[in-house]
CSV table of N, CA and C in Angstrom, one decimal:
chain,number,residue,atom,x,y,z
L,1,ALA,N,26.4,-3.3,24.4
L,1,ALA,CA,27.5,-3.7,25.2
L,1,ALA,C,27.9,-2.7,26.2
L,2,LEU,N,27.9,-1.4,25.7
L,2,LEU,CA,28.3,-0.3,26.6
L,2,LEU,C,27.4,-0.1,27.7
L,3,ARG,N,26.1,-0.3,27.4
L,3,ARG,CA,25.1,-0.1,28.5
L,3,ARG,C,25.3,-1.2,29.6
L,4,LEU,N,25.5,-2.4,29.2
L,4,LEU,CA,25.7,-3.4,30.2
L,4,LEU,C,27.0,-3.4,30.9
L,5,GLY,N,28.0,-3.0,30.1
L,5,GLY,CA,29.4,-2.8,30.7
L,5,GLY,C,29.5,-1.8,31.7
L,6,THR,N,28.7,-0.7,31.6
L,6,THR,CA,28.7,0.3,32.6
L,6,THR,C,27.6,0.2,33.7
L,7,SER,N,26.9,-0.9,33.7
L,7,SER,CA,25.8,-1.1,34.5
L,7,SER,C,26.2,-1.5,36.0
L,8,PRO,N,25.2,-1.3,36.9
L,8,PRO,CA,25.4,-1.7,38.3
L,8,PRO,C,25.8,-3.1,38.4
L,9,ILE,N,25.4,-4.0,37.5
L,9,ILE,CA,25.6,-5.4,37.6
L,9,ILE,C,27.1,-5.7,37.6
L,10,VAL,N,27.8,-5.0,36.7
L,10,VAL,CA,29.3,-5.2,36.6
L,10,VAL,C,29.9,-4.7,37.9
L,11,ARG,N,29.5,-3.5,38.4
L,11,ARG,CA,30.1,-2.9,39.6
L,11,ARG,C,29.8,-3.9,40.8
L,12,ALA,N,28.6,-4.5,40.8
L,12,ALA,CA,28.3,-5.4,41.9
L,12,ALA,C,29.2,-6.6,42.0
L,13,LEU,N,29.8,-7.0,40.9
L,13,LEU,CA,30.7,-8.1,40.9
L,13,LEU,C,31.9,-7.8,41.8
L,14,PHE,N,32.2,-6.6,41.9
L,14,PHE,CA,33.4,-6.2,42.6
L,14,PHE,C,33.0,-5.4,43.9
L,15,ASP,N,31.9,-4.7,43.9
L,15,ASP,CA,31.5,-3.9,45.0
L,15,ASP,C,30.0,-3.9,45.1
L,16,PHE,N,29.4,-5.0,45.8
L,16,PHE,CA,28.0,-5.2,45.8
L,16,PHE,C,27.3,-4.0,46.3
L,17,ASP,N,27.7,-3.4,47.5
L,17,ASP,CA,27.0,-2.2,48.0
L,17,ASP,C,27.0,-1.1,47.1
L,18,GLY,N,28.1,-0.8,46.4
L,18,GLY,CA,28.1,0.3,45.4
L,18,GLY,C,27.2,0.0,44.2
L,19,GLY,N,27.1,-1.3,43.8
L,19,GLY,CA,26.2,-1.6,42.7
L,19,GLY,C,24.7,-1.4,43.1
L,20,MET,N,24.4,-1.8,44.4
L,20,MET,CA,23.1,-1.7,44.9
L,20,MET,C,22.7,-0.2,45.0
L,21,ASP,N,23.7,0.7,45.4
L,21,ASP,CA,23.4,2.1,45.5
L,21,ASP,C,23.0,2.6,44.1
L,22,MET,N,23.7,2.2,43.1
L,22,MET,CA,23.4,2.6,41.7
L,22,MET,C,22.0,2.2,41.3
L,23,VAL,N,21.6,0.9,41.7
L,23,VAL,CA,20.3,0.4,41.3
L,23,VAL,C,19.2,1.2,42.0
L,24,ARG,N,19.4,1.5,43.3
L,24,ARG,CA,18.4,2.2,44.1
L,24,ARG,C,18.0,3.5,43.5
L,25,ASP,N,18.9,4.1,42.7
L,25,ASP,CA,18.7,5.4,42.1
L,25,ASP,C,17.9,5.3,40.8
L,26,LEU,N,17.5,4.1,40.4
L,26,LEU,CA,16.9,3.8,39.1
L,26,LEU,C,15.4,3.5,39.2
L,27,ASP,N,14.8,3.7,40.3
L,27,ASP,CA,13.4,3.3,40.5
L,27,ASP,C,12.4,4.2,39.7
L,28,ASP,N,12.9,5.4,39.3
L,28,ASP,CA,12.0,6.3,38.6
L,28,ASP,C,12.0,6.2,37.1
L,29,ILE,N,12.8,5.3,36.6
L,29,ILE,CA,12.8,5.1,35.1
L,29,ILE,C,12.5,3.7,34.8
L,30,THR,N,12.0,3.4,33.6
L,30,THR,CA,11.8,2.1,33.2
L,30,THR,C,13.1,1.4,32.7
L,31,PHE,N,13.0,0.1,32.6
L,31,PHE,CA,14.2,-0.6,32.1
L,31,PHE,C,14.5,-0.2,30.7
L,32,THR,N,13.5,0.1,29.9
L,32,THR,CA,13.7,0.5,28.5
L,32,THR,C,14.4,1.9,28.5
L,33,GLU,N,14.0,2.8,29.3
L,33,GLU,CA,14.6,4.1,29.4
L,33,GLU,C,16.1,3.9,29.8
L,34,TRP,N,16.4,3.1,30.8
L,34,TRP,CA,17.7,2.9,31.2
L,34,TRP,C,18.6,2.3,30.1
L,35,PHE,N,18.0,1.3,29.5
L,35,PHE,CA,18.8,0.5,28.5
L,35,PHE,C,19.1,1.3,27.3
L,36,THR,N,18.2,2.2,26.8
L,36,THR,CA,18.4,3.0,25.6
L,36,THR,C,19.2,4.2,25.9
L,37,GLN,N,19.4,4.6,27.1
L,37,GLN,CA,20.2,5.9,27.4
L,37,GLN,C,21.6,5.9,26.8
L,38,LEU,N,22.3,4.7,26.8
L,38,LEU,CA,23.6,4.7,26.2
L,38,LEU,C,23.7,3.8,25.0
L,39,GLY,N,22.6,3.8,24.2
L,39,GLY,CA,22.6,3.1,22.9
L,39,GLY,C,22.0,1.8,22.8
L,40,GLY,N,21.3,1.2,23.8
L,40,GLY,CA,20.6,0.0,23.7
L,40,GLY,C,19.5,0.1,22.6
L,41,LYS,N,19.3,-0.9,21.8
L,41,LYS,CA,18.3,-0.8,20.7
L,41,LYS,C,17.0,-1.4,21.0
L,42,ARG,N,15.9,-0.9,20.4
L,42,ARG,CA,14.6,-1.4,20.6
L,42,ARG,C,14.5,-2.9,20.2
L,43,GLY,N,15.2,-3.3,19.1
L,43,GLY,CA,15.2,-4.6,18.6
L,43,GLY,C,15.7,-5.6,19.7
L,44,SER,N,16.7,-5.2,20.4
L,44,SER,CA,17.3,-6.0,21.5
L,44,SER,C,16.3,-6.2,22.6
L,45,LEU,N,15.6,-5.1,22.9
L,45,LEU,CA,14.5,-5.2,24.0
L,45,LEU,C,13.4,-6.2,23.5
L,46,ASP,N,13.0,-6.0,22.3
L,46,ASP,CA,11.9,-6.9,21.8
L,46,ASP,C,12.3,-8.4,21.7
L,47,ARG,N,13.5,-8.6,21.2
L,47,ARG,CA,13.9,-10.0,21.0
L,47,ARG,C,14.4,-10.7,22.3
L,48,MET,N,15.1,-10.0,23.2
L,48,MET,CA,15.7,-10.6,24.3
L,48,MET,C,15.2,-10.2,25.7
L,49,TRP,N,15.1,-8.9,25.9
L,49,TRP,CA,14.8,-8.4,27.2
L,49,TRP,C,13.3,-8.5,27.6
L,50,ASP,N,12.4,-8.3,26.7
L,50,ASP,CA,11.0,-8.5,27.0
L,50,ASP,C,10.7,-9.9,27.3
L,51,PRO,N,11.2,-10.9,26.5
L,51,PRO,CA,11.0,-12.3,27.0
L,51,PRO,C,11.5,-12.6,28.3
L,52,ILE,N,12.7,-12.0,28.7
L,52,ILE,CA,13.2,-12.2,30.0
L,52,ILE,C,12.3,-11.7,31.1
L,53,ALA,N,11.8,-10.5,30.8
L,53,ALA,CA,10.8,-9.9,31.7
L,53,ALA,C,9.6,-10.7,31.9
L,54,TYR,N,9.0,-11.3,30.8
L,54,TYR,CA,7.9,-12.2,30.8
L,54,TYR,C,8.2,-13.4,31.7
L,55,ALA,N,9.4,-14.0,31.5
L,55,ALA,CA,9.8,-15.2,32.2
L,55,ALA,C,9.9,-14.9,33.7
L,56,LEU,N,10.3,-13.7,34.1
L,56,LEU,CA,10.4,-13.3,35.5
L,56,LEU,C,9.0,-13.0,36.1
L,57,GLY,N,8.0,-13.0,35.3
L,57,GLY,CA,6.6,-12.7,35.8
L,57,GLY,C,6.2,-11.3,35.6
L,58,PHE,N,6.9,-10.5,34.8
L,58,PHE,CA,6.5,-9.1,34.6
L,58,PHE,C,5.9,-8.9,33.2
L,59,ILE,N,5.5,-7.7,32.9
L,59,ILE,CA,4.8,-7.4,31.7
L,59,ILE,C,5.9,-7.3,30.5
L,60,ASP,N,6.6,-6.2,30.5
L,60,ASP,CA,7.6,-6.0,29.5
L,60,ASP,C,8.5,-4.9,30.0
L,61,CYS,N,9.6,-4.6,29.3
L,61,CYS,CA,10.6,-3.6,29.7
L,61,CYS,C,10.1,-2.2,29.8
L,62,ASP,N,9.0,-1.9,29.0
L,62,ASP,CA,8.4,-0.6,29.1
L,62,ASP,C,7.6,-0.3,30.3
L,63,HIS,N,7.3,-1.4,31.1
L,63,HIS,CA,6.4,-1.3,32.2
L,63,HIS,C,7.0,-1.8,33.5
L,64,ILE,N,8.3,-1.9,33.6
L,64,ILE,CA,9.0,-2.4,34.8
L,64,ILE,C,10.1,-1.4,35.1
L,65,SER,N,10.3,-1.1,36.3
L,65,SER,CA,11.4,-0.1,36.6
L,65,SER,C,12.8,-0.8,36.4
L,66,ALA,N,13.7,0.1,36.1
L,66,ALA,CA,15.1,-0.4,35.9
L,66,ALA,C,15.6,-1.0,37.2
L,67,ARG,N,15.2,-0.4,38.3
L,67,ARG,CA,15.6,-1.0,39.6
L,67,ARG,C,15.3,-2.4,39.8
L,68,CYS,N,14.0,-2.7,39.5
L,68,CYS,CA,13.5,-4.1,39.6
L,68,CYS,C,14.3,-5.1,38.8
L,69,MET,N,14.4,-4.8,37.5
L,69,MET,CA,15.1,-5.7,36.6
L,69,MET,C,16.6,-5.9,37.0
L,70,LEU,N,17.2,-4.8,37.3
L,70,LEU,CA,18.7,-4.8,37.6
L,70,LEU,C,19.0,-5.5,38.9
L,71,THR,N,18.1,-5.4,39.9
L,71,THR,CA,18.2,-6.1,41.1
L,71,THR,C,18.2,-7.6,40.9
L,72,ILE,N,17.3,-8.0,40.1
L,72,ILE,CA,17.2,-9.5,39.8
L,72,ILE,C,18.5,-9.9,39.0
L,73,PHE,N,18.9,-9.1,38.0
L,73,PHE,CA,20.1,-9.5,37.3
L,73,PHE,C,21.4,-9.5,38.2
L,74,MET,N,21.4,-8.6,39.1
L,74,MET,CA,22.6,-8.6,40.0
L,74,MET,C,22.6,-9.8,40.9
L,75,LEU,N,21.5,-10.3,41.3
L,75,LEU,CA,21.4,-11.5,42.1
L,75,LEU,C,21.9,-12.7,41.3
L,76,PHE,N,21.4,-12.7,40.0
L,76,PHE,CA,21.9,-13.8,39.1
L,76,PHE,C,23.4,-13.8,38.9
L,77,ALA,N,23.9,-12.6,38.8
L,77,ALA,CA,25.3,-12.4,38.5
L,77,ALA,C,26.3,-12.8,39.6
L,78,ILE,N,25.8,-12.5,40.9
L,78,ILE,CA,26.8,-12.6,42.0
L,78,ILE,C,26.6,-13.9,42.8
L,79,ARG,N,25.5,-14.6,42.6
L,79,ARG,CA,25.3,-15.8,43.4
L,79,ARG,C,25.5,-17.1,42.5
L,80,THR,N,26.2,-18.0,43.0
L,80,THR,CA,26.5,-19.2,42.2
L,80,THR,C,25.2,-20.0,42.0
L,81,GLU,N,24.3,-19.9,42.9
L,81,GLU,CA,23.0,-20.7,42.8
L,81,GLU,C,21.9,-19.8,42.2
L,82,ALA,N,22.3,-18.8,41.3
L,82,ALA,CA,21.5,-17.8,40.9
L,82,ALA,C,20.2,-18.3,40.2
L,83,SER,N,20.2,-19.4,39.5
L,83,SER,CA,19.0,-19.8,38.8
L,83,SER,C,17.9,-20.2,39.7
L,84,VAL,N,18.2,-20.5,41.0
L,84,VAL,CA,17.2,-20.9,41.9
L,84,VAL,C,17.0,-19.8,43.0
L,85,LEU,N,17.9,-18.8,43.0
L,85,LEU,CA,17.8,-17.7,44.0
L,85,LEU,C,17.6,-18.2,45.4
L,86,ARG,N,18.4,-19.2,45.8
L,86,ARG,CA,18.4,-19.8,47.1
L,86,ARG,C,17.1,-20.3,47.6
L,87,MET,N,16.2,-20.7,46.7
L,87,MET,CA,14.9,-21.2,47.1
L,87,MET,C,14.9,-22.7,47.1
L,88,LEU,N,15.8,-23.4,46.4
L,88,LEU,CA,15.8,-24.8,46.3
L,88,LEU,C,17.2,-25.4,46.5
L,89,GLU,N,17.2,-26.6,46.9
L,89,GLU,CA,18.5,-27.3,46.9
L,89,GLU,C,18.5,-28.1,45.6
L,90,GLY,N,19.5,-27.9,44.9
L,90,GLY,CA,19.6,-28.6,43.6
L,90,GLY,C,18.9,-27.9,42.5
L,91,SER,N,18.7,-28.6,41.4
L,91,SER,CA,18.1,-28.0,40.2
L,91,SER,C,16.6,-27.8,40.4
L,92,PRO,N,16.0,-26.8,39.7
L,92,PRO,CA,14.6,-26.7,39.7
L,92,PRO,C,13.8,-27.9,39.3
L,93,GLN,N,14.3,-28.7,38.4
L,93,GLN,CA,13.7,-29.9,37.9
L,93,GLN,C,13.6,-30.9,39.1
L,94,THR,N,14.7,-31.1,39.8
L,94,THR,CA,14.7,-32.0,40.9
L,94,THR,C,14.0,-31.5,42.2
L,95,GLY,N,14.2,-30.3,42.5
L,95,GLY,CA,13.7,-29.7,43.7
L,95,GLY,C,12.3,-29.2,43.7
L,96,LEU,N,11.8,-28.9,42.5
L,96,LEU,CA,10.4,-28.3,42.3
L,96,LEU,C,9.5,-29.1,41.4
L,97,HIS,N,9.9,-29.2,40.1
L,97,HIS,CA,9.1,-29.8,39.1
L,97,HIS,C,8.8,-31.3,39.4
L,98,ASP,N,9.8,-32.1,39.7
L,98,ASP,CA,9.6,-33.5,39.9
L,98,ASP,C,8.6,-33.8,41.1
L,99,PRO,N,8.8,-33.2,42.3
L,99,PRO,CA,7.9,-33.4,43.4
L,99,PRO,C,6.4,-33.0,43.0
L,100,ILE,N,6.3,-31.9,42.3
L,100,ILE,CA,4.9,-31.5,41.9
L,100,ILE,C,4.3,-32.6,41.0
L,101,LEU,N,5.1,-33.0,40.0
L,101,LEU,CA,4.6,-34.0,39.0
L,101,LEU,C,4.2,-35.3,39.7
L,102,LYS,N,5.1,-35.7,40.7
L,102,LYS,CA,4.8,-36.9,41.4
L,102,LYS,C,3.5,-36.8,42.2
L,103,TYR,N,3.3,-35.7,42.9
L,103,TYR,CA,2.1,-35.4,43.7
L,103,TYR,C,0.9,-35.5,42.8
L,104,LEU,N,0.9,-34.8,41.7
L,104,LEU,CA,-0.2,-34.8,40.8
L,104,LEU,C,-0.5,-36.2,40.2
L,105,ASP,N,0.6,-36.9,39.8
L,105,ASP,CA,0.4,-38.2,39.2
L,105,ASP,C,-0.2,-39.2,40.2
L,106,GLU,N,0.2,-39.1,41.5
L,106,GLU,CA,-0.4,-40.0,42.5
L,106,GLU,C,-1.9,-39.8,42.7
L,107,ARG,N,-2.4,-38.6,42.3
L,107,ARG,CA,-3.8,-38.3,42.4
L,107,ARG,C,-4.6,-38.4,41.1
L,108,GLY,N,-3.9,-39.0,40.1
L,108,GLY,CA,-4.6,-39.3,38.8
L,108,GLY,C,-4.7,-38.1,37.9
L,109,VAL,N,-3.9,-37.1,38.1
L,109,VAL,CA,-3.9,-35.9,37.2
L,109,VAL,C,-3.1,-36.2,36.0
L,110,THR,N,-3.6,-35.8,34.8
L,110,THR,CA,-2.9,-35.9,33.6
L,110,THR,C,-2.4,-34.5,33.2
L,111,ILE,N,-1.2,-34.5,32.8
L,111,ILE,CA,-0.6,-33.2,32.4
L,111,ILE,C,-0.3,-33.3,30.9
L,112,ASN,N,-0.8,-32.4,30.1
L,112,ASN,CA,-0.5,-32.4,28.7
L,112,ASN,C,0.4,-31.3,28.4
L,113,LEU,N,1.7,-31.6,28.0
L,113,LEU,CA,2.7,-30.7,27.6
L,113,LEU,C,2.9,-30.7,26.1
L,114,SER,N,3.4,-29.6,25.6
L,114,SER,CA,3.8,-29.5,24.2
L,114,SER,C,2.6,-29.7,23.3
L,115,THR,N,1.4,-29.3,23.7
L,115,THR,CA,0.2,-29.4,23.0
L,115,THR,C,-0.4,-28.0,22.8
L,116,GLY,N,-0.3,-27.5,21.6
L,116,GLY,CA,-0.8,-26.1,21.4
L,116,GLY,C,-2.2,-25.9,21.7
L,117,CYS,N,-2.5,-25.0,22.6
L,117,CYS,CA,-3.9,-24.7,22.9
L,117,CYS,C,-4.5,-23.7,21.9
L,118,ARG,N,-5.6,-24.1,21.2
L,118,ARG,CA,-6.2,-23.3,20.2
L,118,ARG,C,-7.4,-22.5,20.6
L,119,GLU,N,-8.1,-23.1,21.6
L,119,GLU,CA,-9.4,-22.5,22.0
L,119,GLU,C,-9.8,-23.0,23.4
L,120,LEU,N,-10.3,-22.2,24.2
L,120,LEU,CA,-10.8,-22.6,25.5
L,120,LEU,C,-12.3,-22.8,25.3
L,121,VAL,N,-12.8,-24.0,25.6
L,121,VAL,CA,-14.2,-24.4,25.5
L,121,VAL,C,-14.9,-24.1,26.8
L,122,HIS,N,-16.0,-23.4,26.9
L,122,HIS,CA,-16.6,-23.0,28.1
L,122,HIS,C,-18.1,-22.9,28.0
L,123,ASP,N,-18.7,-23.1,29.2
L,123,ASP,CA,-20.2,-22.9,29.3
L,123,ASP,C,-20.5,-21.5,29.5
L,124,LEU,N,-21.7,-21.1,29.1
L,124,LEU,CA,-22.3,-19.8,29.4
L,124,LEU,C,-23.5,-19.8,30.2
L,125,ASP,N,-23.8,-18.8,31.0
L,125,ASP,CA,-25.1,-18.8,31.7
L,125,ASP,C,-26.1,-18.2,30.8
L,126,GLU,N,-27.3,-18.0,31.4
L,126,GLU,CA,-28.4,-17.5,30.6
L,126,GLU,C,-28.2,-16.0,30.1
L,127,ASN,N,-27.3,-15.3,30.7
L,127,ASN,CA,-27.0,-13.9,30.2
L,127,ASN,C,-25.7,-13.9,29.3
L,128,GLY,N,-25.2,-15.0,28.9
L,128,GLY,CA,-24.1,-15.1,28.0
L,128,GLY,C,-22.7,-14.9,28.7
L,129,LYS,N,-22.7,-15.0,30.1
L,129,LYS,CA,-21.5,-14.9,30.8
L,129,LYS,C,-20.8,-16.2,30.9
L,130,PRO,N,-19.5,-16.3,30.7
L,130,PRO,CA,-18.8,-17.6,30.9
L,130,PRO,C,-18.9,-18.0,32.4
L,131,THR,N,-19.2,-19.3,32.5
L,131,THR,CA,-19.3,-19.9,33.9
L,131,THR,C,-18.2,-20.9,34.2
L,132,ARG,N,-17.8,-21.7,33.3
L,132,ARG,CA,-16.9,-22.8,33.6
L,132,ARG,C,-16.2,-23.2,32.3
L,133,VAL,N,-14.8,-23.3,32.4
L,133,VAL,CA,-14.1,-23.9,31.3
L,133,VAL,C,-14.2,-25.4,31.4
L,134,THR,N,-14.6,-26.0,30.3
L,134,THR,CA,-14.8,-27.5,30.3
L,134,THR,C,-13.8,-28.3,29.5
L,135,GLY,N,-13.1,-27.6,28.6
L,135,GLY,CA,-12.1,-28.3,27.8
L,135,GLY,C,-11.3,-27.3,27.0
L,136,ILE,N,-10.5,-27.9,26.1
L,136,ILE,CA,-9.5,-27.2,25.3
L,136,ILE,C,-9.5,-27.8,23.9
L,137,LYS,N,-9.5,-27.0,22.9
L,137,LYS,CA,-9.2,-27.5,21.6
L,137,LYS,C,-7.7,-27.4,21.3
L,138,VAL,N,-7.1,-28.5,20.9
L,138,VAL,CA,-5.7,-28.5,20.8
L,138,VAL,C,-5.2,-29.0,19.5
L,139,GLY,N,-4.0,-28.7,19.2
L,139,GLY,CA,-3.3,-29.3,18.0
L,139,GLY,C,-3.8,-28.7,16.7
L,140,PRO,N,-3.2,-29.1,15.6
L,140,PRO,CA,-3.5,-28.6,14.3
L,140,PRO,C,-4.9,-28.9,13.8
L,141,LYS,N,-5.5,-30.0,14.4
L,141,LYS,CA,-6.9,-30.3,14.0
L,141,LYS,C,-7.9,-29.9,15.0
L,142,ASN,N,-7.6,-29.0,15.9
L,142,ASN,CA,-8.5,-28.5,16.9
L,142,ASN,C,-9.2,-29.6,17.6
L,143,GLU,N,-8.5,-30.6,18.0
L,143,GLU,CA,-9.1,-31.8,18.7
L,143,GLU,C,-9.6,-31.3,20.1
L,144,LEU,N,-10.9,-31.6,20.4
L,144,LEU,CA,-11.5,-31.3,21.7
L,144,LEU,C,-11.1,-32.2,22.7
L,145,ARG,N,-10.6,-31.7,23.8
L,145,ARG,CA,-10.3,-32.5,25.0
L,145,ARG,C,-11.0,-31.9,26.2
L,146,GLU,N,-11.9,-32.7,26.8
L,146,GLU,CA,-12.7,-32.3,27.9
L,146,GLU,C,-12.1,-32.7,29.2
L,147,PHE,N,-12.2,-31.8,30.2
L,147,PHE,CA,-11.6,-32.1,31.5
L,147,PHE,C,-12.5,-31.7,32.7
L,148,ASP,N,-12.2,-32.2,33.9
L,148,ASP,CA,-12.9,-31.8,35.1
L,148,ASP,C,-12.5,-30.4,35.5
L,149,ALA,N,-11.2,-30.1,35.3
L,149,ALA,CA,-10.6,-28.8,35.6
L,149,ALA,C,-9.5,-28.5,34.6
L,150,VAL,N,-9.4,-27.2,34.2
L,150,VAL,CA,-8.4,-26.8,33.2
L,150,VAL,C,-7.6,-25.7,33.9
L,151,VAL,N,-6.2,-25.9,33.8
L,151,VAL,CA,-5.3,-24.9,34.2
L,151,VAL,C,-4.4,-24.6,33.0
L,152,CYS,N,-4.4,-23.4,32.6
L,152,CYS,CA,-3.6,-22.9,31.5
L,152,CYS,C,-2.5,-22.0,32.0
L,153,ALA,N,-1.3,-22.4,31.9
L,153,ALA,CA,-0.1,-21.6,32.3
L,153,ALA,C,0.4,-20.9,31.0
L,154,LEU,N,0.0,-19.7,30.8
L,154,LEU,CA,0.4,-19.0,29.6
L,154,LEU,C,1.0,-17.6,29.9
L,155,ASP,N,1.9,-17.2,29.1
L,155,ASP,CA,2.4,-15.8,29.2
L,155,ASP,C,1.3,-14.9,28.6
L,156,VAL,N,1.6,-13.6,28.7
L,156,VAL,CA,0.6,-12.6,28.2
L,156,VAL,C,0.3,-12.7,26.7
L,157,PRO,N,1.3,-12.9,25.9
L,157,PRO,CA,1.0,-13.0,24.4
L,157,PRO,C,0.2,-14.3,24.2
L,158,GLY,N,0.5,-15.4,25.0
L,158,GLY,CA,-0.2,-16.6,24.8
L,158,GLY,C,-1.7,-16.5,25.2
L,159,ILE,N,-2.0,-15.9,26.3
L,159,ILE,CA,-3.4,-15.8,26.7
L,159,ILE,C,-4.2,-14.9,25.8
L,160,LYS,N,-3.5,-13.9,25.2
L,160,LYS,CA,-4.2,-13.0,24.3
L,160,LYS,C,-4.7,-13.8,23.0
L,161,LYS,N,-4.0,-14.9,22.7
L,161,LYS,CA,-4.4,-15.7,21.5
L,161,LYS,C,-5.6,-16.6,21.8
L,162,VAL,N,-5.8,-17.0,23.0
L,162,VAL,CA,-6.9,-18.0,23.3
L,162,VAL,C,-8.0,-17.5,24.1
L,163,LEU,N,-7.9,-16.3,24.7
L,163,LEU,CA,-9.0,-15.9,25.6
L,163,LEU,C,-10.2,-15.6,24.8
L,164,PRO,N,-11.3,-16.3,25.1
L,164,PRO,CA,-12.6,-16.0,24.4
L,164,PRO,C,-13.1,-14.6,24.6
L,165,GLN,N,-13.7,-14.1,23.5
L,165,GLN,CA,-14.3,-12.8,23.5
L,165,GLN,C,-15.3,-12.6,24.6
L,166,SER,N,-16.1,-13.7,24.9
L,166,SER,CA,-17.1,-13.6,26.0
L,166,SER,C,-16.5,-13.3,27.4
L,167,PHE,N,-15.3,-13.7,27.6
L,167,PHE,CA,-14.6,-13.4,28.9
L,167,PHE,C,-14.3,-11.9,28.9
L,168,ARG,N,-13.8,-11.4,27.8
L,168,ARG,CA,-13.4,-10.0,27.7
L,168,ARG,C,-14.7,-9.1,27.8
L,169,ASP,N,-15.7,-9.5,27.2
L,169,ASP,CA,-17.0,-8.7,27.2
L,169,ASP,C,-17.6,-8.6,28.5
L,170,ASN,N,-17.5,-9.7,29.3
L,170,ASN,CA,-18.2,-9.8,30.6
L,170,ASN,C,-17.4,-9.5,31.9
L,171,PHE,N,-16.1,-9.5,31.7
L,171,PHE,CA,-15.2,-9.4,32.9
L,171,PHE,C,-14.1,-8.4,32.6
L,172,PRO,N,-14.1,-7.2,33.1
L,172,PRO,CA,-13.1,-6.2,32.8
L,172,PRO,C,-11.6,-6.7,33.1
L,173,MET,N,-11.5,-7.5,34.1
L,173,MET,CA,-10.1,-8.0,34.4
L,173,MET,C,-9.5,-8.7,33.2
L,174,PHE,N,-10.3,-9.5,32.5
L,174,PHE,CA,-9.8,-10.2,31.3
L,174,PHE,C,-9.5,-9.2,30.2
L,175,ASP,N,-10.4,-8.2,30.0
L,175,ASP,CA,-10.2,-7.3,28.9
L,175,ASP,C,-8.9,-6.5,29.2
L,176,ASN,N,-8.6,-6.2,30.5
L,176,ASN,CA,-7.4,-5.4,30.8
L,176,ASN,C,-6.1,-6.1,30.4
L,177,ILE,N,-6.1,-7.4,30.2
L,177,ILE,CA,-4.9,-8.2,29.7
L,177,ILE,C,-4.5,-7.6,28.4
L,178,TYR,N,-5.4,-7.1,27.6
L,178,TYR,CA,-5.1,-6.6,26.2
L,178,TYR,C,-4.5,-5.2,26.3
L,179,ASN,N,-4.4,-4.6,27.5
L,179,ASN,CA,-3.7,-3.3,27.7
L,179,ASN,C,-2.3,-3.5,28.2
L,180,LEU,N,-1.9,-4.7,28.4
L,180,LEU,CA,-0.5,-5.0,28.8
L,180,LEU,C,0.5,-4.9,27.7
């Protein structure tokens, strides 16, 4: 509580420019370093702040500058439309998700939500390199579902669970995910 109470976020509520000046000075330390300087605990980072960083599209608090995280939080704190950061009119569901779902539905796309992905099924070339994902094994019974195209929207921990070893062995960019 002390860390957040003395943070630039609170100052920005009353003095935005002063809060931004404080944030600009934090580019050389990670959010973890900043958070723990005045008593923030590792458990709090693991349970709350790392998932927030993932949701914002970053790796974790150990690999993001304090300036970046605090700038985002300042915007959330001072703008009434913070959840959409002035990108949409109305809620994200109405302004973003529903139009995308409608567009895809009109083109015969099926979206499978709340179905645990257990394994990516893929073809291999003559050298053992993956060439094309053809389906997904889902649910508790590993039911195979085959598709023309597969899009998996997963966070870093999620992709680590389902990425086939053949992807890691043949493409360094996939193996690098395990260094995050």
